[in-house]
Amino acid sequence: MRGSLLVDNIGELVTNDGRGGDPLGVRRDAAVLVEDGQVAWVGPARYAPAADRRIDADGAAVLPGFVDSHAHLVFAGDRAAEFAARMAGEPYTGGGIRTTVGATRAASDDELRATVGRLRAEMRRQGTTTVEIKSGYGLTVAEEARSLRIAAEFTEDTTFLGAHVVPAEYADHPDDYVGLVCGPMLAAAAPYARWIDVFCERGAFDVDHARAILACGQAAGLGVRLHANQLGPGPGVQLGVELGAASVDHCTHLSDADVDALAGSTTVEWLSGPPTSTVATLLPGAEFSTRSPYPDARRLLDAGVTVALATDCNPGSSYTSSMPFCVALAVREMRMTPAEAVWAATAGGAAALRRTDVGRLTPGSRADLVVLDAPTHLHLAYRPGVPLIRQVLHNGVPR
Ligand code: NIG
Ligand code: FE
């Protein structure tokens, strides 16, 4: 949409500019000018420049759009029965991934595309304007390439997760599967992927396999992220730090050495320069939906680790597309303050994707913003389960 747009009469504007030592950079009685899909000006409403069009926020809170930095949206079928069994006491092992692999392989391109589109729309209605999308339910050369090709129709942040689990046909010779992932599968996936990911966990890929696969991905120009320390303690988090991963995700079972490694990697100055830290991305929807203990966000934050929140949206461990739900869980169950949780769901997600164009509302950033049906960001945790997203602007366009 051409021409300028003024979002005016904002009661509380979260900019994430860190001004005055406030990470959220909150401004009262503010306005935001949008031009060519970008934020052109931010300031007091009374000094707002003229614009072609105007949105009256009517005293409400305005936030950067949520950045959901971890989602598995390319799949078919669902696993509602598996969820019901868990709620009746069954543990989550990740074994159900193979069920989804079967359904995904049997689906047409259009069916997969429709599912990604439906979930992407669901996310946007809940305030998400940037999403990372992983492959990982294909697990053959052609299927992983297909998943990523479809994911790339929806986002720039596509992640090759050929190493999600060892598929049944390689169960007796997993080394050969690792060879396939590092060789032909990576070659077919790389043109459509920005990132590489491995599920480094007992029952999935051990640390040697994970290191080998991630190193191949790096050599092919992909950035590193990984699923680590979700189901139990393990070497994944420290492997991620060693490899300079943008993010290690889950972080549910951490030793002091894991926390120290993450804290040692942290560069708090990421907003003003190229970020170099490894972010800890917490996925409380997974603990909710697997009835597992939540990660201790407070311990990470107190150690100085950069924390992000994401949905982990997938048909097995976390079938939610809602960042507001994750914010509420993080505050109630993980000892984050509402401000920390909102930062983690916006700027934190951007840091986990090493992006400086989203997750904040400052001149030059993408005009991705959310108008809440609430006077402050506190209401996201204070009013859990309530649809508080009044309006979403993506690239400056009302959606
Ligand atoms: O992040 N842990 C590995 N992958 C997903 C779960 C995938 C599934 O259960 O289908 C996760 O929780
Ligand atoms: Fe995941």
mmCIF file of C-alpha atoms and ligand atoms in Angstrom:
data_model
loop_
_atom_site.group_PDB
_atom_site.id
_atom_site.type_symbol
_atom_site.label_atom_id
_atom_site.label_comp_id
_atom_site.label_asym_id
_atom_site.label_seq_id
_atom_site.Cartn_x
_atom_site.Cartn_y
_atom_site.Cartn_z
ATOM 1 C CA MET A 1 0.000 0.000 0.000
ATOM 2 C CA ARG A 2 1.497 3.342 -1.000
ATOM 3 C CA GLY A 3 1.489 6.591 0.944
ATOM 4 C CA SER A 4 2.168 7.271 4.594
ATOM 5 C CA LEU A 5 0.215 5.930 7.543
ATOM 6 C CA LEU A 6 0.149 7.343 11.067
ATOM 7 C CA VAL A 7 -0.693 5.067 13.999
ATOM 8 C CA ASP A 8 -1.785 7.692 16.447
ATOM 9 C CA ASN A 9 -3.100 8.067 19.978
ATOM 10 C CA ILE A 10 -1.047 5.133 21.347
ATOM 11 C CA GLY A 11 -1.360 4.921 25.134
ATOM 12 C CA GLU A 12 1.702 2.705 25.575
ATOM 13 C CA LEU A 13 4.158 2.058 22.770
ATOM 14 C CA VAL A 14 6.673 -0.776 23.191
ATOM 15 C CA THR A 15 9.640 0.043 20.938
ATOM 16 C CA ASN A 16 12.300 -2.348 22.336
ATOM 17 C CA ASP A 17 14.832 0.434 21.726
ATOM 18 C CA GLY A 18 16.335 0.051 25.208
ATOM 19 C CA ARG A 19 16.068 3.800 25.813
ATOM 20 C CA GLY A 20 16.875 4.932 29.357
ATOM 21 C CA GLY A 21 17.802 1.404 30.436
ATOM 22 C CA ASP A 22 14.270 0.100 29.819
ATOM 23 C CA PRO A 23 14.609 -2.897 27.476
ATOM 24 C CA LEU A 24 11.034 -2.404 26.249
ATOM 25 C CA GLY A 25 11.718 1.277 25.525
ATOM 26 C CA VAL A 26 8.154 2.157 26.496
ATOM 27 C CA ARG A 27 6.793 5.539 25.371
ATOM 28 C CA ARG A 28 3.475 6.987 26.517
ATOM 29 C CA ASP A 29 1.062 8.990 24.334
ATOM 30 C CA ALA A 30 3.022 8.150 21.232
ATOM 31 C CA ALA A 31 2.587 7.850 17.490
ATOM 32 C CA VAL A 32 4.340 5.842 14.760
ATOM 33 C CA LEU A 33 4.682 6.996 11.157
ATOM 34 C CA VAL A 34 4.885 4.251 8.546
ATOM 35 C CA GLU A 35 6.239 4.795 5.029
ATOM 36 C CA ASP A 36 7.063 2.189 2.385
ATOM 37 C CA GLY A 37 6.507 -0.678 4.820
ATOM 38 C CA GLN A 38 8.960 0.713 7.348
ATOM 39 C CA VAL A 39 8.826 2.725 10.521
ATOM 40 C CA ALA A 40 9.731 6.259 9.445
ATOM 41 C CA TRP A 41 9.262 8.126 12.711
ATOM 42 C CA VAL A 42 8.409 7.410 16.371
ATOM 43 C CA GLY A 43 7.614 10.140 18.881
ATOM 44 C CA PRO A 44 5.097 11.951 21.072
ATOM 45 C CA ALA A 45 1.625 11.996 19.509
ATOM 46 C CA ARG A 46 1.468 15.775 19.794
ATOM 47 C CA TYR A 47 4.438 16.147 17.404
ATOM 48 C CA ALA A 48 3.226 13.554 14.918
ATOM 49 C CA PRO A 49 3.793 14.527 11.268
ATOM 50 C CA ALA A 50 0.902 14.605 8.816
ATOM 51 C CA ALA A 51 0.184 11.391 6.913
ATOM 52 C CA ASP A 52 -2.067 10.181 4.110
ATOM 53 C CA ARG A 53 -3.984 7.826 6.389
ATOM 54 C CA ARG A 54 -4.429 7.386 10.129
ATOM 55 C CA ILE A 55 -5.170 4.526 12.524
ATOM 56 C CA ASP A 56 -6.473 5.737 15.893
ATOM 57 C CA ALA A 57 -5.189 3.363 18.595
ATOM 58 C CA ASP A 58 -7.609 5.012 21.001
ATOM 59 C CA GLY A 59 -5.222 4.903 23.973
ATOM 60 C CA ALA A 60 -4.367 1.210 23.554
ATOM 61 C CA ALA A 61 -0.965 -0.471 23.758
ATOM 62 C CA VAL A 62 1.034 -1.020 20.563
ATOM 63 C CA LEU A 63 3.818 -3.622 20.351
ATOM 64 C CA PRO A 64 6.190 -4.909 17.690
ATOM 65 C CA GLY A 65 4.631 -7.943 16.006
ATOM 66 C CA PHE A 66 5.656 -11.197 17.660
ATOM 67 C CA VAL A 67 8.647 -13.035 16.209
ATOM 68 C CA ASP A 68 7.982 -16.772 16.468
ATOM 69 C CA SER A 69 11.466 -18.160 15.925
ATOM 70 C CA HIS A 70 10.632 -21.876 16.202
ATOM 71 C CA ALA A 71 7.790 -23.616 14.381
ATOM 72 C CA HIS A 72 7.255 -26.869 12.491
ATOM 73 C CA LEU A 73 4.402 -26.005 10.126
ATOM 74 C CA VAL A 74 4.987 -28.340 7.154
ATOM 75 C CA PHE A 75 3.148 -31.500 8.113
ATOM 76 C CA ALA A 76 -0.053 -33.454 7.529
ATOM 77 C CA GLY A 77 -2.474 -35.067 9.944
ATOM 78 C CA ASP A 78 -2.669 -34.483 13.661
ATOM 79 C CA ARG A 79 -1.841 -36.422 16.814
ATOM 80 C CA ALA A 80 -4.767 -35.552 19.034
ATOM 81 C CA ALA A 81 -5.020 -39.167 20.249
ATOM 82 C CA GLU A 82 -1.363 -39.061 21.308
ATOM 83 C CA PHE A 83 -2.101 -35.858 23.248
ATOM 84 C CA ALA A 84 -5.088 -37.501 24.951
ATOM 85 C CA ALA A 85 -2.922 -40.495 25.912
ATOM 86 C CA ARG A 86 -0.333 -38.147 27.427
ATOM 87 C CA MET A 87 -2.961 -36.382 29.443
ATOM 88 C CA ALA A 88 -3.908 -39.855 30.715
ATOM 89 C CA GLY A 89 -0.317 -40.438 31.861
ATOM 90 C CA GLU A 90 1.747 -41.551 28.848
ATOM 91 C CA PRO A 91 5.155 -39.846 28.577
ATOM 92 C CA TYR A 92 6.273 -37.825 25.525
ATOM 93 C CA THR A 93 9.267 -39.432 23.792
ATOM 94 C CA GLY A 94 9.333 -37.847 20.351
ATOM 95 C CA GLY A 95 8.463 -41.270 18.873
ATOM 96 C CA GLY A 96 5.256 -39.845 17.382
ATOM 97 C CA ILE A 97 7.342 -37.810 14.931
ATOM 98 C CA ARG A 98 7.412 -40.902 12.692
ATOM 99 C CA THR A 99 3.596 -40.948 12.585
ATOM 100 C CA THR A 100 3.629 -37.422 11.186
ATOM 101 C CA VAL A 101 6.389 -38.359 8.735
ATOM 102 C CA GLY A 102 4.103 -41.033 7.257
ATOM 103 C CA ALA A 103 1.182 -38.626 6.909
ATOM 104 C CA THR A 104 3.378 -35.872 5.463
ATOM 105 C CA ARG A 105 4.911 -38.099 2.810
ATOM 106 C CA ALA A 106 1.408 -39.142 1.729
ATOM 107 C CA ALA A 107 0.160 -35.539 1.375
ATOM 108 C CA SER A 108 0.124 -33.518 -1.844
ATOM 109 C CA ASP A 109 1.997 -30.234 -2.192
ATOM 110 C CA ASP A 110 -1.304 -28.369 -2.098
ATOM 111 C CA GLU A 111 -2.378 -30.082 1.111
ATOM 112 C CA LEU A 112 0.906 -29.152 2.808
ATOM 113 C CA ARG A 113 0.701 -25.605 1.446
ATOM 114 C CA ALA A 114 -2.850 -25.261 2.760
ATOM 115 C CA THR A 115 -1.789 -26.358 6.255
ATOM 116 C CA VAL A 116 1.114 -23.921 6.363
ATOM 117 C CA GLY A 117 -1.167 -21.158 5.099
ATOM 118 C CA ARG A 118 -3.849 -21.934 7.668
ATOM 119 C CA LEU A 119 -1.367 -21.943 10.563
ATOM 120 C CA ARG A 120 0.395 -18.830 9.245
ATOM 121 C CA ALA A 121 -2.971 -17.023 9.148
ATOM 122 C CA GLU A 122 -3.818 -18.292 12.635
ATOM 123 C CA MET A 123 -0.496 -16.940 13.877
ATOM 124 C CA ARG A 124 -1.013 -13.566 12.295
ATOM 125 C CA ARG A 125 -4.441 -13.194 13.881
ATOM 126 C CA GLN A 126 -2.623 -13.660 17.191
ATOM 127 C CA GLY A 127 -0.055 -10.976 16.452
ATOM 128 C CA THR A 128 2.820 -12.925 14.883
ATOM 129 C CA THR A 129 4.426 -11.109 11.967
ATOM 130 C CA THR A 130 7.634 -13.135 11.579
ATOM 131 C CA VAL A 131 7.825 -16.924 11.731
ATOM 132 C CA GLU A 132 10.599 -19.448 11.270
ATOM 133 C CA ILE A 133 9.465 -22.681 9.588
ATOM 134 C CA LYS A 134 11.313 -26.005 9.762
ATOM 135 C CA SER A 135 11.232 -29.078 7.594
ATOM 136 C CA GLY A 136 11.698 -32.391 9.390
ATOM 137 C CA TYR A 137 8.632 -34.484 8.608
ATOM 138 C CA GLY A 138 9.851 -35.652 5.201
ATOM 139 C CA LEU A 139 13.194 -37.297 5.958
ATOM 140 C CA THR A 140 14.041 -38.242 2.366
ATOM 141 C CA VAL A 141 15.991 -36.096 -0.080
ATOM 142 C CA ALA A 142 12.908 -35.262 -2.143
ATOM 143 C CA GLU A 143 10.574 -34.817 0.822
ATOM 144 C CA GLU A 144 12.861 -32.488 2.781
ATOM 145 C CA ALA A 145 13.461 -30.378 -0.330
ATOM 146 C CA ARG A 146 9.701 -30.278 -0.932
ATOM 147 C CA SER A 147 8.949 -29.189 2.653
ATOM 148 C CA LEU A 148 11.502 -26.393 2.453
ATOM 149 C CA ARG A 149 10.324 -25.253 -0.955
ATOM 150 C CA ILE A 150 6.814 -24.890 0.462
ATOM 151 C CA ALA A 151 8.079 -23.240 3.682
ATOM 152 C CA ALA A 152 10.007 -20.712 1.588
ATOM 153 C CA GLU A 153 6.725 -19.552 0.059
ATOM 154 C CA PHE A 154 5.784 -18.246 3.510
ATOM 155 C CA THR A 155 8.978 -17.020 5.204
ATOM 156 C CA GLU A 156 12.619 -16.058 4.708
ATOM 157 C CA ASP A 157 13.528 -18.018 7.855
ATOM 158 C CA THR A 158 13.411 -21.594 6.668
ATOM 159 C CA THR A 159 15.254 -24.325 8.558
ATOM 160 C CA PHE A 160 16.485 -27.680 7.284
ATOM 161 C CA LEU A 161 15.686 -30.277 9.976
ATOM 162 C CA GLY A 162 16.441 -33.483 8.093
ATOM 163 C CA ALA A 163 17.975 -34.639 11.391
ATOM 164 C CA HIS A 164 14.682 -34.610 13.276
ATOM 165 C CA VAL A 165 14.650 -38.364 13.935
ATOM 166 C CA VAL A 166 16.240 -41.323 12.190
ATOM 167 C CA PRO A 167 13.454 -42.567 9.883
ATOM 168 C CA ALA A 168 12.261 -46.148 10.347
ATOM 169 C CA GLU A 169 13.994 -47.362 7.174
ATOM 170 C CA TYR A 170 17.400 -46.368 8.640
ATOM 171 C CA ALA A 171 16.730 -47.544 12.211
ATOM 172 C CA ASP A 172 19.381 -50.271 11.997
ATOM 173 C CA HIS A 173 22.040 -48.143 10.304
ATOM 174 C CA PRO A 174 21.749 -44.544 11.552
ATOM 175 C CA ASP A 175 25.279 -43.648 10.383
ATOM 176 C CA ASP A 176 24.066 -44.055 6.811
ATOM 177 C CA TYR A 177 21.205 -41.659 7.490
ATOM 178 C CA VAL A 178 23.664 -39.085 8.842
ATOM 179 C CA GLY A 179 25.643 -39.524 5.608
ATOM 180 C CA LEU A 180 22.482 -38.935 3.589
ATOM 181 C CA VAL A 181 21.611 -35.793 5.591
ATOM 182 C CA CYS A 182 25.123 -34.355 5.179
ATOM 183 C CA GLY A 183 25.339 -35.258 1.491
ATOM 184 C CA PRO A 184 22.461 -35.350 -0.996
ATOM 185 C CA MET A 185 19.764 -34.157 1.405
ATOM 186 C CA LEU A 186 21.678 -31.048 2.405
ATOM 187 C CA ALA A 187 22.513 -30.339 -1.236
ATOM 188 C CA ALA A 188 18.823 -30.531 -2.169
ATOM 189 C CA ALA A 189 17.675 -28.551 0.881
ATOM 190 C CA ALA A 190 20.262 -25.768 1.011
ATOM 191 C CA PRO A 191 18.840 -23.663 -1.854
ATOM 192 C CA TYR A 192 15.622 -23.241 0.150
ATOM 193 C CA ALA A 193 17.066 -22.983 3.674
ATOM 194 C CA ARG A 194 18.614 -20.227 5.763
ATOM 195 C CA TRP A 195 19.250 -22.431 8.816
ATOM 196 C CA ILE A 196 20.144 -25.990 9.798
ATOM 197 C CA ASP A 197 18.784 -27.669 12.930
ATOM 198 C CA VAL A 198 19.269 -31.046 14.648
ATOM 199 C CA PHE A 199 17.181 -32.718 17.360
ATOM 200 C CA CYS A 200 20.110 -33.548 19.667
ATOM 201 C CA GLU A 201 18.521 -35.820 22.239
ATOM 202 C CA ARG A 202 18.577 -39.409 23.437
ATOM 203 C CA GLY A 203 16.454 -41.344 20.893
ATOM 204 C CA ALA A 204 17.187 -38.833 18.123
ATOM 205 C CA PHE A 205 20.773 -37.727 17.286
ATOM 206 C CA ASP A 206 23.773 -37.977 19.615
ATOM 207 C CA VAL A 207 26.340 -35.217 19.972
ATOM 208 C CA ASP A 208 28.775 -36.645 17.407
ATOM 209 C CA HIS A 209 26.091 -36.986 14.769
ATOM 210 C CA ALA A 210 24.751 -33.527 15.619
ATOM 211 C CA ARG A 211 28.220 -31.943 15.376
ATOM 212 C CA ALA A 212 28.876 -33.601 12.011
ATOM 213 C CA ILE A 213 25.530 -32.548 10.532
ATOM 214 C CA LEU A 214 25.717 -28.968 11.798
ATOM 215 C CA ALA A 215 29.292 -28.599 10.544
ATOM 216 C CA CYS A 216 28.190 -29.734 7.050
ATOM 217 C CA GLY A 217 25.345 -27.228 7.183
ATOM 218 C CA GLN A 218 27.706 -24.442 8.181
ATOM 219 C CA ALA A 219 30.058 -25.353 5.347
ATOM 220 C CA ALA A 220 27.064 -25.061 2.987
ATOM 221 C CA GLY A 221 26.422 -21.538 4.280
ATOM 222 C CA LEU A 222 23.539 -22.269 6.657
ATOM 223 C CA GLY A 223 23.273 -20.766 10.133
ATOM 224 C CA VAL A 224 23.107 -23.133 13.096
ATOM 225 C CA ARG A 225 20.287 -23.665 15.586
ATOM 226 C CA LEU A 226 19.374 -26.815 17.475
ATOM 227 C CA HIS A 227 16.866 -28.621 19.637
ATOM 228 C CA ALA A 228 18.745 -29.283 22.850
ATOM 229 C CA ASN A 229 18.160 -30.466 26.412
ATOM 230 C CA GLN A 230 14.400 -30.883 25.914
ATOM 231 C CA LEU A 231 13.741 -34.313 27.381
ATOM 232 C CA GLY A 232 16.764 -34.626 29.649
ATOM 233 C CA PRO A 233 20.218 -33.246 30.386
ATOM 234 C CA GLY A 234 22.746 -33.582 27.567
ATOM 235 C CA PRO A 235 25.529 -32.010 25.547
ATOM 236 C CA GLY A 236 23.339 -30.130 23.044
ATOM 237 C CA VAL A 237 23.418 -26.670 24.586
ATOM 238 C CA GLN A 238 27.195 -26.616 24.902
ATOM 239 C CA LEU A 239 27.568 -27.963 21.377
ATOM 240 C CA GLY A 240 25.403 -25.082 20.170
ATOM 241 C CA VAL A 241 27.539 -22.509 21.955
ATOM 242 C CA GLU A 242 30.723 -24.148 20.644
ATOM 243 C CA LEU A 243 29.425 -23.884 17.067
ATOM 244 C CA GLY A 244 28.210 -20.298 17.470
ATOM 245 C CA ALA A 245 24.557 -21.282 17.064
ATOM 246 C CA ALA A 246 22.128 -18.390 16.799
ATOM 247 C CA SER A 247 19.863 -20.248 19.192
ATOM 248 C CA VAL A 248 19.570 -23.398 21.268
ATOM 249 C CA ASP A 249 15.940 -24.310 21.698
ATOM 250 C CA HIS A 250 13.992 -25.906 24.559
ATOM 251 C CA CYS A 251 16.735 -25.643 27.265
ATOM 252 C CA THR A 252 14.487 -27.434 29.739
ATOM 253 C CA HIS A 253 17.163 -29.493 31.522
ATOM 254 C CA LEU A 254 20.260 -27.347 32.084
ATOM 255 C CA SER A 255 23.368 -27.834 34.207
ATOM 256 C CA ASP A 256 25.277 -24.903 35.692
ATOM 257 C CA ALA A 257 27.898 -25.430 32.968
ATOM 258 C CA ASP A 258 25.188 -25.094 30.285
ATOM 259 C CA VAL A 259 23.980 -21.816 31.795
ATOM 260 C CA ASP A 260 27.565 -20.548 32.092
ATOM 261 C CA ALA A 261 28.260 -21.441 28.473
ATOM 262 C CA LEU A 262 25.176 -19.532 27.305
ATOM 263 C CA ALA A 263 25.977 -16.559 29.534
ATOM 264 C CA GLY A 264 29.550 -16.503 28.231
ATOM 265 C CA SER A 265 28.233 -16.319 24.690
ATOM 266 C CA THR A 266 25.958 -13.379 25.370
ATOM 267 C CA THR A 267 26.435 -10.065 23.647
ATOM 268 C CA VAL A 268 23.760 -7.792 25.062
ATOM 269 C CA GLU A 269 24.592 -5.134 22.455
ATOM 270 C CA TRP A 270 22.933 -7.099 19.670
ATOM 271 C CA LEU A 271 20.469 -4.312 18.938
ATOM 272 C CA SER A 272 23.166 -1.919 17.822
ATOM 273 C CA GLY A 273 25.473 -4.285 15.994
ATOM 274 C CA PRO A 274 25.631 -7.720 14.455
ATOM 275 C CA PRO A 275 24.541 -10.136 17.187
ATOM 276 C CA THR A 276 26.975 -12.838 18.167
ATOM 277 C CA SER A 277 25.385 -14.471 21.179
ATOM 278 C CA THR A 278 23.642 -17.812 21.390
ATOM 279 C CA VAL A 279 20.047 -17.204 22.438
ATOM 280 C CA ALA A 280 18.177 -19.639 24.696
ATOM 281 C CA THR A 281 14.774 -20.100 23.067
ATOM 282 C CA LEU A 282 12.182 -21.396 25.511
ATOM 283 C CA LEU A 283 9.081 -23.186 24.225
ATOM 284 C CA PRO A 284 6.591 -23.409 27.073
ATOM 285 C CA GLY A 285 3.836 -24.737 24.798
ATOM 286 C CA ALA A 286 5.832 -27.985 24.666
ATOM 287 C CA GLU A 287 5.982 -28.338 28.443
ATOM 288 C CA PHE A 288 2.281 -27.481 28.654
ATOM 289 C CA SER A 289 1.293 -30.054 26.033
ATOM 290 C CA THR A 290 3.588 -32.804 27.294
ATOM 291 C CA ARG A 291 2.840 -32.055 30.956
ATOM 292 C CA SER A 292 6.543 -31.623 31.701
ATOM 293 C CA PRO A 293 8.409 -29.328 34.085
ATOM 294 C CA TYR A 294 8.978 -25.875 32.588
ATOM 295 C CA PRO A 295 12.473 -24.494 31.923
ATOM 296 C CA ASP A 296 13.718 -22.049 34.545
ATOM 297 C CA ALA A 297 13.790 -18.779 32.654
ATOM 298 C CA ARG A 298 14.667 -16.823 35.793
ATOM 299 C CA ARG A 299 17.924 -18.737 36.179
ATOM 300 C CA LEU A 300 18.890 -17.923 32.588
ATOM 301 C CA LEU A 301 17.894 -14.267 32.819
ATOM 302 C CA ASP A 302 19.698 -13.773 36.117
ATOM 303 C CA ALA A 303 22.824 -15.225 34.532
ATOM 304 C CA GLY A 304 22.586 -12.657 31.711
ATOM 305 C CA VAL A 305 21.501 -15.059 28.961
ATOM 306 C CA THR A 306 19.430 -13.651 26.078
ATOM 307 C CA VAL A 307 16.075 -15.449 26.165
ATOM 308 C CA ALA A 308 13.516 -15.831 23.385
ATOM 309 C CA LEU A 309 10.024 -17.315 23.525
ATOM 310 C CA ALA A 310 8.482 -19.243 20.642
ATOM 311 C CA THR A 311 5.537 -21.589 20.081
ATOM 312 C CA ASP A 312 7.273 -24.723 18.704
ATOM 313 C CA CYS A 313 4.002 -25.120 16.805
ATOM 314 C CA ASN A 314 3.876 -28.778 15.670
ATOM 315 C CA PRO A 315 1.290 -31.568 15.699
ATOM 316 C CA GLY A 316 3.022 -33.544 18.464
ATOM 317 C CA SER A 317 4.561 -31.731 21.403
ATOM 318 C CA SER A 318 2.983 -28.250 21.075
ATOM 319 C CA TYR A 319 0.039 -27.676 18.762
ATOM 320 C CA THR A 320 -0.397 -24.002 19.612
ATOM 321 C CA SER A 321 0.195 -21.098 17.249
ATOM 322 C CA SER A 322 -0.303 -18.491 19.977
ATOM 323 C CA MET A 323 2.529 -16.265 21.148
ATOM 324 C CA PRO A 324 0.225 -14.550 23.694
ATOM 325 C CA PHE A 325 -0.388 -17.983 25.239
ATOM 326 C CA CYS A 326 3.383 -18.556 25.459
ATOM 327 C CA VAL A 327 3.862 -15.128 27.064
ATOM 328 C CA ALA A 328 1.251 -15.962 29.690
ATOM 329 C CA LEU A 329 2.842 -19.358 30.403
ATOM 330 C CA ALA A 330 6.297 -17.800 30.674
ATOM 331 C CA VAL A 331 5.087 -15.324 33.251
ATOM 332 C CA ARG A 332 2.965 -17.735 35.273
ATOM 333 C CA GLU A 333 5.164 -20.832 35.073
ATOM 334 C CA MET A 334 8.704 -19.707 34.255
ATOM 335 C CA ARG A 335 9.158 -16.735 36.544
ATOM 336 C CA MET A 336 9.550 -14.150 33.780
ATOM 337 C CA THR A 337 8.181 -10.670 34.353
ATOM 338 C CA PRO A 338 5.568 -9.581 31.798
ATOM 339 C CA ALA A 339 8.119 -7.131 30.377
ATOM 340 C CA GLU A 340 10.760 -9.858 30.007
ATOM 341 C CA ALA A 341 8.261 -12.174 28.343
ATOM 342 C CA VAL A 342 7.083 -9.527 25.865
ATOM 343 C CA TRP A 343 10.704 -8.645 25.047
ATOM 344 C CA ALA A 344 11.541 -12.344 24.587
ATOM 345 C CA ALA A 345 8.547 -12.842 22.255
ATOM 346 C CA THR A 346 9.550 -9.895 20.058
ATOM 347 C CA ALA A 347 13.175 -8.692 20.292
ATOM 348 C CA GLY A 348 14.303 -12.053 21.701
ATOM 349 C CA GLY A 349 12.860 -13.911 18.721
ATOM 350 C CA ALA A 350 14.550 -11.458 16.374
ATOM 351 C CA ALA A 351 17.880 -12.068 18.137
ATOM 352 C CA ALA A 352 17.352 -15.826 17.812
ATOM 353 C CA LEU A 353 16.957 -15.304 14.060
ATOM 354 C CA ARG A 354 19.812 -12.774 13.993
ATOM 355 C CA ARG A 355 17.537 -10.178 12.506
ATOM 356 C CA THR A 356 17.680 -6.486 13.256
ATOM 357 C CA ASP A 357 14.790 -5.436 10.993
ATOM 358 C CA VAL A 358 12.005 -6.973 13.125
ATOM 359 C CA GLY A 359 11.147 -7.286 16.805
ATOM 360 C CA ARG A 360 11.314 -3.545 17.467
ATOM 361 C CA LEU A 361 9.655 -0.324 16.405
ATOM 362 C CA THR A 362 12.415 2.129 15.599
ATOM 363 C CA PRO A 363 13.049 4.189 12.464
ATOM 364 C CA GLY A 364 14.142 1.854 9.686
ATOM 365 C CA SER A 365 12.639 -1.302 11.154
ATOM 366 C CA ARG A 366 9.891 -3.183 9.358
ATOM 367 C CA ALA A 367 6.476 -1.754 10.157
ATOM 368 C CA ASP A 368 5.227 -4.940 11.820
ATOM 369 C CA LEU A 369 3.061 -3.983 14.762
ATOM 370 C CA VAL A 370 0.196 -5.087 16.893
ATOM 371 C CA VAL A 371 -2.534 -2.906 18.412
ATOM 372 C CA LEU A 372 -3.825 -4.572 21.578
ATOM 373 C CA ASP A 373 -7.330 -4.478 22.928
ATOM 374 C CA ALA A 374 -5.707 -3.432 26.191
ATOM 375 C CA PRO A 375 -3.998 -0.385 27.694
ATOM 376 C CA THR A 376 -0.636 -2.061 28.454
ATOM 377 C CA HIS A 377 1.505 -5.063 27.525
ATOM 378 C CA LEU A 378 0.823 -6.442 31.030
ATOM 379 C CA HIS A 379 -2.593 -7.586 29.872
ATOM 380 C CA LEU A 380 -1.063 -10.295 27.655
ATOM 381 C CA ALA A 381 -0.215 -12.302 30.777
ATOM 382 C CA TYR A 382 -2.863 -10.797 33.032
ATOM 383 C CA ARG A 383 -5.711 -11.844 30.701
ATOM 384 C CA PRO A 384 -4.634 -15.304 29.474
ATOM 385 C CA GLY A 385 -6.674 -16.919 26.736
ATOM 386 C CA VAL A 386 -8.426 -13.663 25.829
ATOM 387 C CA PRO A 387 -8.141 -12.513 22.189
ATOM 388 C CA LEU A 388 -6.391 -9.188 22.779
ATOM 389 C CA ILE A 389 -5.043 -8.569 19.267
ATOM 390 C CA ARG A 390 -7.180 -5.772 17.823
ATOM 391 C CA GLN A 391 -5.161 -5.063 14.684
ATOM 392 C CA VAL A 392 -1.985 -6.288 13.006
ATOM 393 C CA LEU A 393 0.178 -4.330 10.551
ATOM 394 C CA HIS A 394 2.602 -6.420 8.515
ATOM 395 C CA ASN A 395 5.085 -4.521 6.338
ATOM 396 C CA GLY A 396 2.975 -1.466 7.108
ATOM 397 C CA VAL A 397 -0.176 -3.041 5.668
ATOM 398 C CA PRO A 398 -3.214 -3.599 7.904
ATOM 399 C CA ARG A 399 -4.141 -7.309 7.945
HETATM 400 O O1 NIG B 1 10.394 -29.373 19.138
HETATM 401 N N1 NIG B 1 11.629 -32.196 19.740
HETATM 402 C C1 NIG B 1 11.584 -32.363 18.550
HETATM 403 N N2 NIG B 1 10.700 -31.845 17.703
HETATM 404 C C2 NIG B 1 9.475 -31.231 18.111
HETATM 405 C C3 NIG B 1 8.406 -32.220 18.321
HETATM 406 C C4 NIG B 1 7.964 -32.803 17.086
HETATM 407 C C5 NIG B 1 6.848 -33.784 17.222
HETATM 408 O O2 NIG B 1 6.595 -34.342 18.307
HETATM 409 O O3 NIG B 1 6.235 -33.989 16.163
HETATM 410 C C6 NIG B 1 9.674 -30.327 19.301
HETATM 411 O O4 NIG B 1 9.108 -30.534 20.391
HETATM 412 FE FE FE B 2 10.724 -27.995 17.831
#
